[in-house]
């Protein structure tokens, strides 16, 4: 990086995603295997399907695309996370309550930091699923444990003052100069590396008995990326190739099944965390070698974003079991069907070589968010112990408003963002055609190659 260059938020975001990926690849070798296999799968899909493979994102976007996951302990910590990600044009989107989505002990609520504008997403869609511990939830923590946990969390520092100051400057100035950008990226990457400080054994094990997730968050004095997920264009093929390489994946691909109709939302699969050597400080002050399983591997395929109606169908279908038969009863088997039934989000596009005024095509909007049941499944598949949960106790109320207050920023609603993309595309198309946006009909007929009469000229 040279001193005179200036790095805009998206450039910081793209560089950060690369830097994290390099760090993770050095530290978690199976992740490198996953990246290699993902690249092979994507190259094969592009070769086989041509332009059609890029309908839900260019191959450049998909190749660079990652999501990460982190877990923090306090509202103050998630506010700091928001400053670091805010510098990179990543904003909190959505609210996920994992406490009920999981049968084992997962005492967190979550949001995802990601770009929200179409152009920004196209430049680099890096997103981070961010979970926040709920120490006041009596189903998991006694009053005494809550108090000790909060004291421990209150006394640690996840992000140093230099990193936060650079983050604030980047947000205020719309980017950073070369030297500052390099420092910011180095400090931000370090903040998410696994710490080699000895772990307080008694404290960690006490929390682990309640919840492995609680121990991962509150049993150590730092945070870490716990997985980094590439995107693939054919997750069934990837699954088979990983197994063939001797890497045991979890039993299932989470989310929708493989079927002949359009891919919607998100399909994910993972391999279990590998035991990594860690040092522990015992109650008698000895430092001993042991291991912890906290970093794992995940991969995902993204489909079309669903409207609230589409999502309601998805939620009803997934509890019946995500089989192709259930899907055939639930969803139309064409994109046109999704449009006609108001189930999916599609934009209005004026083709570059439009046949004439009024010619419109539609393009599907890719799902940029997460799914609570799948997320719970990902958490669950990586827990060594179930932990303990006393369902007779009342949980602590948490919702999107609470999360917005904790983060101290606007929390975007995913549905609003998709709907806004549709509206913006409609206005753009109307302006190009010189007609009133209200006069545009949904381009619902035919497939991609066919056009439909947009304006009543
Ligand atoms: C986050 C799990 C959720 C996903 O892809 O659904 C997630 C975690 O394990 O901290 O990353
Ligand atoms: Ni994930």
Short mmCIF file of C-alpha atoms and ligand atoms in Angstrom, two decimals:
data_model
loop_
_atom_site.label_atom_id
_atom_site.label_comp_id
_atom_site.label_asym_id
_atom_site.label_seq_id
_atom_site.Cartn_x
_atom_site.Cartn_y
_atom_site.Cartn_z
CA UNK A 1 0.00 0.00 0.00
CA UNK A 2 1.34 3.42 -0.86
CA UNK A 3 0.88 6.50 1.27
CA UNK A 4 -0.92 8.55 -1.34
CA UNK A 5 -3.61 5.99 -2.11
CA UNK A 6 -7.01 6.43 -0.46
CA UNK A 7 -9.11 3.43 0.49
CA UNK A 8 -12.86 3.69 0.40
CA UNK A 9 -15.00 1.56 2.73
CA UNK A 10 -15.58 -1.12 0.09
CA UNK A 11 -11.86 -1.37 -0.58
CA UNK A 12 -11.22 -1.76 3.14
CA UNK A 13 -13.95 -4.40 3.27
CA UNK A 14 -12.54 -6.38 0.35
CA UNK A 15 -9.00 -6.13 1.72
CA UNK A 16 -10.19 -7.16 5.19
CA UNK A 17 -12.03 -10.20 3.85
CA UNK A 18 -8.82 -11.23 2.03
CA UNK A 19 -6.65 -10.61 5.05
CA UNK A 20 -8.93 -12.64 7.34
CA UNK A 21 -9.08 -15.41 4.76
CA UNK A 22 -5.26 -15.52 4.55
CA UNK A 23 -4.98 -15.62 8.33
CA UNK A 24 -7.63 -18.35 8.64
CA UNK A 25 -6.01 -20.40 5.88
CA UNK A 26 -2.65 -20.29 7.69
CA UNK A 27 -4.20 -21.31 11.00
CA UNK A 28 -6.95 -23.75 9.94
CA UNK A 29 -5.57 -25.98 7.14
CA UNK A 30 -8.92 -27.66 6.40
CA UNK A 31 -10.25 -24.23 5.40
CA UNK A 32 -7.64 -24.11 2.63
CA UNK A 33 -8.88 -27.47 1.37
CA UNK A 34 -12.43 -26.13 1.44
CA UNK A 35 -11.36 -23.09 -0.62
CA UNK A 36 -9.59 -25.27 -3.19
CA UNK A 37 -12.60 -27.52 -3.60
CA UNK A 38 -14.94 -24.50 -3.78
CA UNK A 39 -12.84 -22.99 -6.57
CA UNK A 40 -12.88 -26.26 -8.50
CA UNK A 41 -16.63 -26.64 -8.11
CA UNK A 42 -17.30 -23.03 -9.16
CA UNK A 43 -15.04 -23.29 -12.20
CA UNK A 44 -16.83 -26.48 -13.27
CA UNK A 45 -20.26 -24.92 -12.84
CA UNK A 46 -19.32 -21.85 -14.88
CA UNK A 47 -17.90 -24.09 -17.59
CA UNK A 48 -21.04 -26.23 -17.66
CA UNK A 49 -23.73 -23.57 -17.32
CA UNK A 50 -22.10 -20.47 -18.83
CA UNK A 51 -23.75 -17.11 -18.15
CA UNK A 52 -26.60 -18.82 -16.31
CA UNK A 53 -24.18 -19.68 -13.50
CA UNK A 54 -23.74 -15.96 -12.80
CA UNK A 55 -27.39 -14.99 -12.45
CA UNK A 56 -27.12 -14.66 -8.68
CA UNK A 57 -23.78 -12.87 -8.68
CA UNK A 58 -20.79 -12.56 -10.99
CA UNK A 59 -18.14 -15.22 -10.69
CA UNK A 60 -15.75 -12.53 -9.40
CA UNK A 61 -18.15 -11.67 -6.61
CA UNK A 62 -18.83 -15.31 -5.76
CA UNK A 63 -15.12 -16.22 -5.76
CA UNK A 64 -14.30 -13.45 -3.28
CA UNK A 65 -17.49 -13.98 -1.29
CA UNK A 66 -17.16 -15.00 2.37
CA UNK A 67 -19.10 -14.75 5.54
CA UNK A 68 -17.54 -14.96 8.96
CA UNK A 69 -18.97 -15.44 12.43
CA UNK A 70 -17.97 -13.89 15.73
CA UNK A 71 -19.47 -13.95 19.22
CA UNK A 72 -19.20 -11.20 21.82
CA UNK A 73 -20.33 -10.71 25.39
CA UNK A 74 -21.74 -7.24 26.06
CA UNK A 75 -23.66 -4.41 24.38
CA UNK A 76 -20.52 -2.29 24.67
CA UNK A 77 -18.55 -4.91 22.76
CA UNK A 78 -21.11 -5.15 19.96
CA UNK A 79 -21.11 -1.34 19.70
CA UNK A 80 -17.37 -1.50 19.14
CA UNK A 81 -17.81 -4.27 16.59
CA UNK A 82 -20.26 -1.95 14.83
CA UNK A 83 -17.62 0.79 14.67
CA UNK A 84 -14.99 -1.53 13.19
CA UNK A 85 -17.42 -2.90 10.58
CA UNK A 86 -18.97 0.54 10.01
CA UNK A 87 -15.57 1.67 8.73
CA UNK A 88 -15.93 -0.95 6.01
CA UNK A 89 -19.48 -0.07 5.02
CA UNK A 90 -21.03 -3.00 6.91
CA UNK A 91 -24.26 -2.31 8.79
CA UNK A 92 -26.33 -4.41 11.21
CA UNK A 93 -29.13 -6.23 9.36
CA UNK A 94 -31.74 -8.52 10.88
CA UNK A 95 -32.34 -10.05 14.28
CA UNK A 96 -31.93 -13.76 15.06
CA UNK A 97 -32.85 -15.37 18.38
CA UNK A 98 -30.86 -18.57 18.64
CA UNK A 99 -31.99 -19.33 22.20
CA UNK A 100 -35.19 -20.97 21.05
CA UNK A 101 -34.06 -22.11 17.63
CA UNK A 102 -31.85 -24.70 19.24
CA UNK A 103 -32.54 -27.59 21.60
CA UNK A 104 -29.10 -27.38 23.12
CA UNK A 105 -27.77 -24.51 25.09
CA UNK A 106 -27.13 -21.54 22.78
CA UNK A 107 -27.68 -18.43 24.93
CA UNK A 108 -27.22 -15.76 22.25
CA UNK A 109 -29.10 -13.32 20.04
CA UNK A 110 -27.54 -12.24 16.77
CA UNK A 111 -27.43 -9.82 13.86
CA UNK A 112 -25.34 -9.72 10.70
CA UNK A 113 -23.08 -6.86 9.60
CA UNK A 114 -23.11 -6.47 5.84
CA UNK A 115 -23.26 -3.94 3.01
CA UNK A 116 -26.82 -2.90 2.23
CA UNK A 117 -26.68 -1.20 -1.20
CA UNK A 118 -26.79 -3.14 -4.42
CA UNK A 119 -23.58 -1.55 -5.77
CA UNK A 120 -21.78 -2.15 -2.49
CA UNK A 121 -22.89 -5.78 -2.42
CA UNK A 122 -21.70 -6.25 -5.97
CA UNK A 123 -18.29 -4.77 -5.10
CA UNK A 124 -17.80 -7.10 -2.16
CA UNK A 125 -20.58 -8.69 -0.10
CA UNK A 126 -18.50 -9.63 2.98
CA UNK A 127 -20.78 -10.22 5.96
CA UNK A 128 -20.23 -11.27 9.55
CA UNK A 129 -22.82 -13.11 11.63
CA UNK A 130 -22.41 -11.56 15.07
CA UNK A 131 -23.80 -13.13 18.22
CA UNK A 132 -24.25 -11.50 21.59
CA UNK A 133 -24.42 -13.44 24.85
CA UNK A 134 -27.51 -13.04 27.07
CA UNK A 135 -26.06 -13.50 30.60
CA UNK A 136 -29.34 -12.41 32.23
CA UNK A 137 -31.28 -15.36 30.78
CA UNK A 138 -32.14 -17.52 33.81
CA UNK A 139 -32.75 -20.59 31.67
CA UNK A 140 -28.97 -20.72 31.31
CA UNK A 141 -27.29 -18.62 34.00
CA UNK A 142 -27.89 -18.31 37.74
CA UNK A 143 -27.80 -14.80 39.25
CA UNK A 144 -24.40 -15.59 40.73
CA UNK A 145 -22.93 -16.81 37.44
CA UNK A 146 -24.42 -13.85 35.60
CA UNK A 147 -22.70 -11.48 38.00
CA UNK A 148 -19.29 -13.14 37.65
CA UNK A 149 -19.68 -13.38 33.89
CA UNK A 150 -20.55 -9.71 33.56
CA UNK A 151 -17.63 -8.74 35.77
CA UNK A 152 -15.26 -10.82 33.62
CA UNK A 153 -16.63 -9.42 30.36
CA UNK A 154 -16.61 -5.86 31.72
CA UNK A 155 -12.91 -6.03 32.50
CA UNK A 156 -11.62 -7.27 29.13
CA UNK A 157 -10.75 -5.27 26.02
CA UNK A 158 -11.48 -6.83 22.62
CA UNK A 159 -10.60 -3.82 20.47
CA UNK A 160 -7.78 -1.43 21.27
CA UNK A 161 -8.07 2.38 21.16
CA UNK A 162 -5.94 2.74 18.00
CA UNK A 163 -8.18 0.37 16.01
CA UNK A 164 -11.34 2.11 17.20
CA UNK A 165 -9.95 5.58 16.49
CA UNK A 166 -9.02 4.56 12.93
CA UNK A 167 -12.44 2.98 12.49
CA UNK A 168 -14.18 6.18 13.56
CA UNK A 169 -11.97 8.24 11.25
CA UNK A 170 -12.71 5.95 8.31
CA UNK A 171 -16.42 6.29 8.92
CA UNK A 172 -16.27 10.07 9.30
CA UNK A 173 -14.00 10.65 6.28
CA UNK A 174 -15.41 7.94 4.01
CA UNK A 175 -12.17 5.96 4.00
CA UNK A 176 -8.53 5.98 5.04
CA UNK A 177 -5.21 6.95 3.47
CA UNK A 178 -2.75 4.18 2.58
CA UNK A 179 -0.71 4.01 5.81
CA UNK A 180 -3.76 4.30 8.03
CA UNK A 181 -5.59 1.70 5.97
CA UNK A 182 -2.68 -0.73 6.37
CA UNK A 183 -2.63 -0.20 10.15
CA UNK A 184 -6.41 -0.51 10.38
CA UNK A 185 -6.41 -3.78 8.43
CA UNK A 186 -3.57 -5.24 10.49
CA UNK A 187 -5.21 -4.35 13.82
CA UNK A 188 -8.66 -5.48 12.70
CA UNK A 189 -7.31 -8.84 11.53
CA UNK A 190 -5.37 -9.32 14.77
CA UNK A 191 -8.49 -8.58 16.81
CA UNK A 192 -10.12 -11.71 15.34
CA UNK A 193 -7.15 -14.08 15.61
CA UNK A 194 -7.20 -16.89 18.15
CA UNK A 195 -5.37 -15.79 21.30
CA UNK A 196 -2.53 -17.88 22.71
CA UNK A 197 -2.95 -16.60 26.26
CA UNK A 198 -3.45 -19.45 28.73
CA UNK A 199 -7.15 -20.11 29.39
CA UNK A 200 -8.39 -20.11 33.01
CA UNK A 201 -9.30 -23.78 33.19
CA UNK A 202 -11.76 -23.72 36.13
CA UNK A 203 -13.64 -20.71 34.73
CA UNK A 204 -13.81 -22.11 31.21
CA UNK A 205 -15.04 -25.53 32.39
CA UNK A 206 -17.63 -23.96 34.69
CA UNK A 207 -19.11 -22.02 31.79
CA UNK A 208 -18.82 -24.99 29.45
CA UNK A 209 -21.01 -27.06 31.77
CA UNK A 210 -23.75 -24.49 31.14
CA UNK A 211 -23.03 -23.85 27.48
CA UNK A 212 -20.03 -24.40 25.21
CA UNK A 213 -21.02 -21.21 23.41
CA UNK A 214 -20.96 -19.27 26.68
CA UNK A 215 -17.49 -20.64 27.41
CA UNK A 216 -16.29 -19.72 23.93
CA UNK A 217 -17.52 -16.16 24.49
CA UNK A 218 -16.97 -15.51 28.18
CA UNK A 219 -14.32 -18.05 29.11
CA UNK A 220 -11.48 -16.22 27.36
CA UNK A 221 -10.35 -12.60 27.24
CA UNK A 222 -10.56 -12.13 23.46
CA UNK A 223 -12.82 -12.94 20.51
CA UNK A 224 -12.04 -14.81 17.30
CA UNK A 225 -13.51 -15.63 13.94
CA UNK A 226 -15.01 -19.07 14.52
CA UNK A 227 -15.56 -19.87 10.85
CA UNK A 228 -15.18 -18.27 7.46
CA UNK A 229 -17.50 -19.48 4.78
CA UNK A 230 -16.92 -19.47 1.02
CA UNK A 231 -19.82 -19.58 -1.42
CA UNK A 232 -20.23 -22.37 -3.95
CA UNK A 233 -22.46 -22.71 -6.96
CA UNK A 234 -23.10 -26.43 -6.40
CA UNK A 235 -23.10 -27.43 -2.75
CA UNK A 236 -24.10 -31.05 -3.39
CA UNK A 237 -21.07 -31.52 -5.59
CA UNK A 238 -18.88 -29.80 -3.01
CA UNK A 239 -20.20 -32.07 -0.24
CA UNK A 240 -19.36 -35.19 -2.23
CA UNK A 241 -15.88 -33.92 -3.14
CA UNK A 242 -15.04 -33.03 0.48
CA UNK A 243 -16.10 -36.48 1.68
CA UNK A 244 -14.01 -37.99 -1.11
CA UNK A 245 -11.03 -36.07 0.27
CA UNK A 246 -11.60 -37.67 3.65
CA UNK A 247 -13.08 -34.63 5.42
CA UNK A 248 -16.16 -35.66 7.38
CA UNK A 249 -18.98 -33.21 6.89
CA UNK A 250 -22.05 -32.90 9.16
CA UNK A 251 -24.84 -35.30 8.17
CA UNK A 252 -26.95 -32.93 6.14
CA UNK A 253 -27.00 -29.82 4.06
CA UNK A 254 -29.08 -27.31 6.07
CA UNK A 255 -31.91 -25.42 4.43
CA UNK A 256 -33.78 -26.25 1.22
CA UNK A 257 -33.27 -29.64 -0.48
CA UNK A 258 -31.75 -30.34 -3.88
CA UNK A 259 -34.66 -30.25 -6.31
CA UNK A 260 -35.53 -29.29 -9.89
CA UNK A 261 -37.08 -25.88 -9.08
CA UNK A 262 -35.43 -22.54 -8.29
CA UNK A 263 -32.90 -22.30 -5.45
CA UNK A 264 -34.18 -20.07 -2.69
CA UNK A 265 -32.55 -18.56 0.41
CA UNK A 266 -29.55 -20.44 1.67
CA UNK A 267 -28.12 -23.95 1.77
CA UNK A 268 -25.23 -24.58 4.15
CA UNK A 269 -23.08 -27.41 5.37
CA UNK A 270 -20.03 -27.64 7.60
CA UNK A 271 -17.31 -29.81 9.01
CA UNK A 272 -16.74 -30.03 12.73
CA UNK A 273 -14.25 -27.91 14.57
CA UNK A 274 -10.85 -29.54 14.79
CA UNK A 275 -9.11 -29.86 18.14
CA UNK A 276 -6.48 -27.12 18.34
CA UNK A 277 -3.75 -27.11 20.99
CA UNK A 278 -4.30 -24.53 23.75
CA UNK A 279 -2.64 -23.84 27.06
CA UNK A 280 -4.67 -23.73 30.28
CA UNK A 281 -3.88 -22.33 33.70
CA UNK A 282 -5.03 -24.81 36.36
CA UNK A 283 -6.45 -23.78 39.75
CA UNK A 284 -3.01 -24.47 41.33
CA UNK A 285 -1.32 -22.10 38.92
CA UNK A 286 0.20 -24.70 36.57
CA UNK A 287 0.18 -24.08 32.83
CA UNK A 288 -0.80 -27.28 30.99
CA UNK A 289 -1.32 -28.26 27.37
CA UNK A 290 -4.77 -29.32 26.25
CA UNK A 291 -6.97 -28.62 23.27
CA UNK A 292 -10.18 -26.83 22.35
CA UNK A 293 -12.51 -27.24 19.39
CA UNK A 294 -13.65 -23.73 18.54
CA UNK A 295 -12.90 -23.10 14.85
CA UNK A 296 -14.68 -24.96 12.12
CA UNK A 297 -15.43 -24.86 8.41
CA UNK A 298 -18.63 -24.08 6.59
CA UNK A 299 -19.69 -23.58 3.00
CA UNK A 300 -22.87 -22.23 1.48
CA UNK A 301 -24.91 -21.84 -1.70
CA UNK A 302 -27.16 -18.80 -2.04
CA UNK A 303 -30.51 -18.65 -3.77
CA UNK A 304 -33.29 -16.17 -4.42
CA UNK A 305 -34.48 -13.84 -1.62
CA UNK A 306 -38.05 -14.59 -0.54
CA UNK A 307 -40.78 -12.09 0.33
CA UNK A 308 -42.54 -12.39 3.72
CA UNK A 309 -45.12 -14.67 2.03
CA UNK A 310 -42.38 -16.81 0.53
CA UNK A 311 -40.58 -16.93 3.83
CA UNK A 312 -43.73 -18.03 5.65
CA UNK A 313 -43.98 -20.95 3.21
CA UNK A 314 -40.34 -21.77 3.77
CA UNK A 315 -40.75 -21.73 7.54
CA UNK A 316 -43.77 -24.04 7.33
CA UNK A 317 -42.01 -26.39 4.91
CA UNK A 318 -38.76 -26.70 6.80
CA UNK A 319 -40.44 -28.09 9.92
CA UNK A 320 -41.99 -30.83 7.78
CA UNK A 321 -38.49 -31.83 6.68
CA UNK A 322 -36.70 -30.37 3.71
CA UNK A 323 -37.43 -33.14 1.23
CA UNK A 324 -37.96 -32.64 -2.51
CA UNK A 325 -41.58 -33.78 -2.06
CA UNK A 326 -42.28 -31.17 0.59
CA UNK A 327 -40.68 -28.58 -1.70
CA UNK A 328 -42.84 -29.59 -4.65
CA UNK A 329 -45.93 -29.07 -2.53
CA UNK A 330 -44.67 -25.74 -1.22
CA UNK A 331 -42.99 -23.88 -4.07
CA UNK A 332 -43.65 -23.40 -7.77
CA UNK A 333 -40.94 -25.01 -9.88
CA UNK A 334 -40.15 -21.95 -11.98
CA UNK A 335 -38.99 -18.41 -11.29
CA UNK A 336 -42.06 -17.14 -13.12
CA UNK A 337 -44.15 -19.03 -10.58
CA UNK A 338 -42.32 -17.35 -7.72
CA UNK A 339 -43.06 -13.95 -9.26
CA UNK A 340 -46.70 -14.70 -10.01
CA UNK A 341 -47.36 -15.91 -6.48
CA UNK A 342 -45.46 -12.99 -4.92
CA UNK A 343 -42.97 -15.32 -3.21
CA UNK A 344 -39.60 -14.02 -4.44
CA UNK A 345 -37.89 -10.68 -5.02
CA UNK A 346 -36.97 -9.77 -8.59
CA UNK A 347 -35.71 -6.52 -10.10
CA UNK A 348 -36.90 -4.77 -13.25
CA UNK A 349 -34.15 -4.55 -15.84
CA UNK A 350 -34.02 -2.82 -19.20
CA UNK A 351 -31.82 -5.01 -21.40
CA UNK A 352 -28.83 -3.16 -22.91
CA UNK A 353 -30.11 -3.89 -26.38
CA UNK A 354 -33.78 -3.42 -25.59
CA UNK A 355 -36.06 -4.59 -28.35
CA UNK A 356 -38.02 -1.40 -27.99
CA UNK A 357 -39.48 0.88 -25.37
CA UNK A 358 -41.21 -1.14 -22.74
CA UNK A 359 -39.09 -4.25 -23.04
CA UNK A 360 -38.26 -5.43 -19.56
CA UNK A 361 -36.67 -8.50 -18.06
CA UNK A 362 -36.52 -9.54 -14.47
CA UNK A 363 -33.51 -10.67 -12.48
CA UNK A 364 -33.69 -12.54 -9.20
CA UNK A 365 -32.31 -10.84 -6.09
CA UNK A 366 -29.84 -13.03 -4.22
CA UNK A 367 -30.49 -13.73 -0.53
CA UNK A 368 -27.87 -11.85 1.49
CA UNK A 369 -28.89 -12.90 5.00
CA UNK A 370 -29.00 -15.93 7.29
CA UNK A 371 -31.56 -18.43 8.60
CA UNK A 372 -32.08 -18.96 12.33
CA UNK A 373 -32.75 -22.70 12.10
CA UNK A 374 -29.71 -23.28 9.94
CA UNK A 375 -27.64 -21.08 12.21
CA UNK A 376 -28.82 -23.10 15.21
CA UNK A 377 -27.88 -26.26 13.33
CA UNK A 378 -24.41 -24.86 12.66
CA UNK A 379 -23.95 -23.95 16.33
CA UNK A 380 -25.28 -27.32 17.41
CA UNK A 381 -23.12 -29.43 15.14
CA UNK A 382 -20.10 -27.88 16.81
CA UNK A 383 -21.03 -28.36 20.43
CA UNK A 384 -19.19 -31.11 22.27
CA UNK A 385 -21.64 -30.94 25.16
CA UNK A 386 -25.31 -30.14 25.13
CA UNK A 387 -24.89 -27.84 28.12
CA UNK A 388 -27.84 -27.25 30.40
CA UNK A 389 -31.00 -25.28 29.91
CA UNK A 390 -33.77 -24.95 32.49
CA UNK A 391 -36.86 -24.46 30.36
CA UNK A 392 -39.01 -23.81 33.45
CA UNK A 393 -37.35 -20.42 33.93
CA UNK A 394 -38.49 -17.35 32.01
CA UNK A 395 -36.13 -16.18 29.30
CA UNK A 396 -35.04 -12.58 29.02
CA UNK A 397 -36.96 -10.63 26.34
CA UNK A 398 -34.89 -9.68 23.35
CA UNK A 399 -36.05 -8.39 19.97
CA UNK A 400 -34.88 -6.30 17.03
CA UNK A 401 -35.51 -3.03 18.89
CA UNK A 402 -33.47 -4.23 21.81
CA UNK A 403 -30.65 -5.19 19.45
CA UNK A 404 -30.78 -1.78 17.73
CA UNK A 405 -30.46 -0.15 21.14
CA UNK A 406 -27.56 -2.40 22.12
CA UNK A 407 -25.69 -1.76 18.86
CA UNK A 408 -26.56 1.93 19.06
CA UNK A 409 -27.30 2.13 15.34
CA UNK A 410 -30.17 1.63 12.96
CA UNK A 411 -30.85 -2.07 12.55
CA UNK A 412 -31.97 -2.72 8.98
CA UNK A 413 -34.83 -5.09 8.24
CA UNK A 414 -33.81 -7.53 5.49
CA UNK A 415 -37.26 -7.50 3.83
CA UNK A 416 -37.18 -3.69 3.64
CA UNK A 417 -33.79 -3.82 1.94
CA UNK A 418 -34.94 -6.30 -0.72
CA UNK A 419 -38.16 -4.37 -1.33
CA UNK A 420 -36.14 -1.16 -1.68
CA UNK A 421 -33.95 -2.84 -4.31
CA UNK A 422 -37.05 -3.80 -6.27
CA UNK A 423 -38.47 -0.26 -6.03
CA UNK A 424 -35.15 1.30 -7.07
CA UNK A 425 -34.91 -0.99 -10.10
CA UNK A 426 -38.44 -0.08 -11.07
CA UNK A 427 -37.69 3.65 -10.86
CA UNK A 428 -34.49 3.18 -12.83
CA UNK A 429 -36.26 1.19 -15.51
CA UNK A 430 -39.10 3.73 -15.72
CA UNK A 431 -36.62 6.58 -16.07
CA UNK A 432 -34.76 4.74 -18.86
CA UNK A 433 -38.02 4.12 -20.67
CA UNK A 434 -39.38 7.59 -19.91
CA UNK A 435 -42.59 6.32 -18.31
CA UNK A 436 -44.32 6.55 -14.95
CA UNK A 437 -43.02 3.80 -12.60
CA UNK A 438 -46.60 3.01 -11.62
CA UNK A 439 -47.34 2.04 -15.19
CA UNK A 440 -44.72 -0.74 -15.16
CA UNK A 441 -46.09 -4.20 -14.76
CA UNK A 442 -44.13 -6.86 -12.99
CA UNK A 443 -42.11 -8.58 -15.67
CA UNK A 444 -43.46 -11.91 -14.67
CA UNK A 445 -43.84 -13.92 -17.83
CA UNK A 446 -41.41 -16.13 -19.59
CA UNK A 447 -37.88 -16.80 -18.49
CA UNK A 448 -34.80 -14.70 -18.66
CA UNK A 449 -34.43 -14.73 -22.42
CA UNK A 450 -37.95 -13.55 -23.06
CA UNK A 451 -39.13 -10.02 -22.51
CA UNK A 452 -42.46 -8.72 -21.46
CA UNK A 453 -44.34 -5.60 -22.29
CA UNK A 454 -43.54 -3.21 -19.44
CA UNK A 455 -45.18 0.11 -20.10
CA UNK A 456 -48.62 0.54 -21.55
CA UNK A 457 -47.34 2.87 -24.24
C1 LIG B 1 -22.69 -18.58 14.06
C2 LIG B 1 -23.54 -19.65 13.41
C3 LIG B 1 -24.43 -19.05 12.34
C4 LIG B 1 -24.54 -19.31 9.81
O1 LIG B 1 -23.92 -19.38 8.76
O2 LIG B 1 -25.74 -19.57 9.90
C5 LIG B 1 -23.78 -18.91 11.01
C6 LIG B 1 -21.72 -19.09 15.07
O3 LIG B 1 -21.44 -20.30 15.12
O4 LIG B 1 -21.20 -18.23 15.81
O5 LIG B 1 -22.67 -18.53 10.85
NI1 LIG B 2 -21.88 -19.40 9.09
#
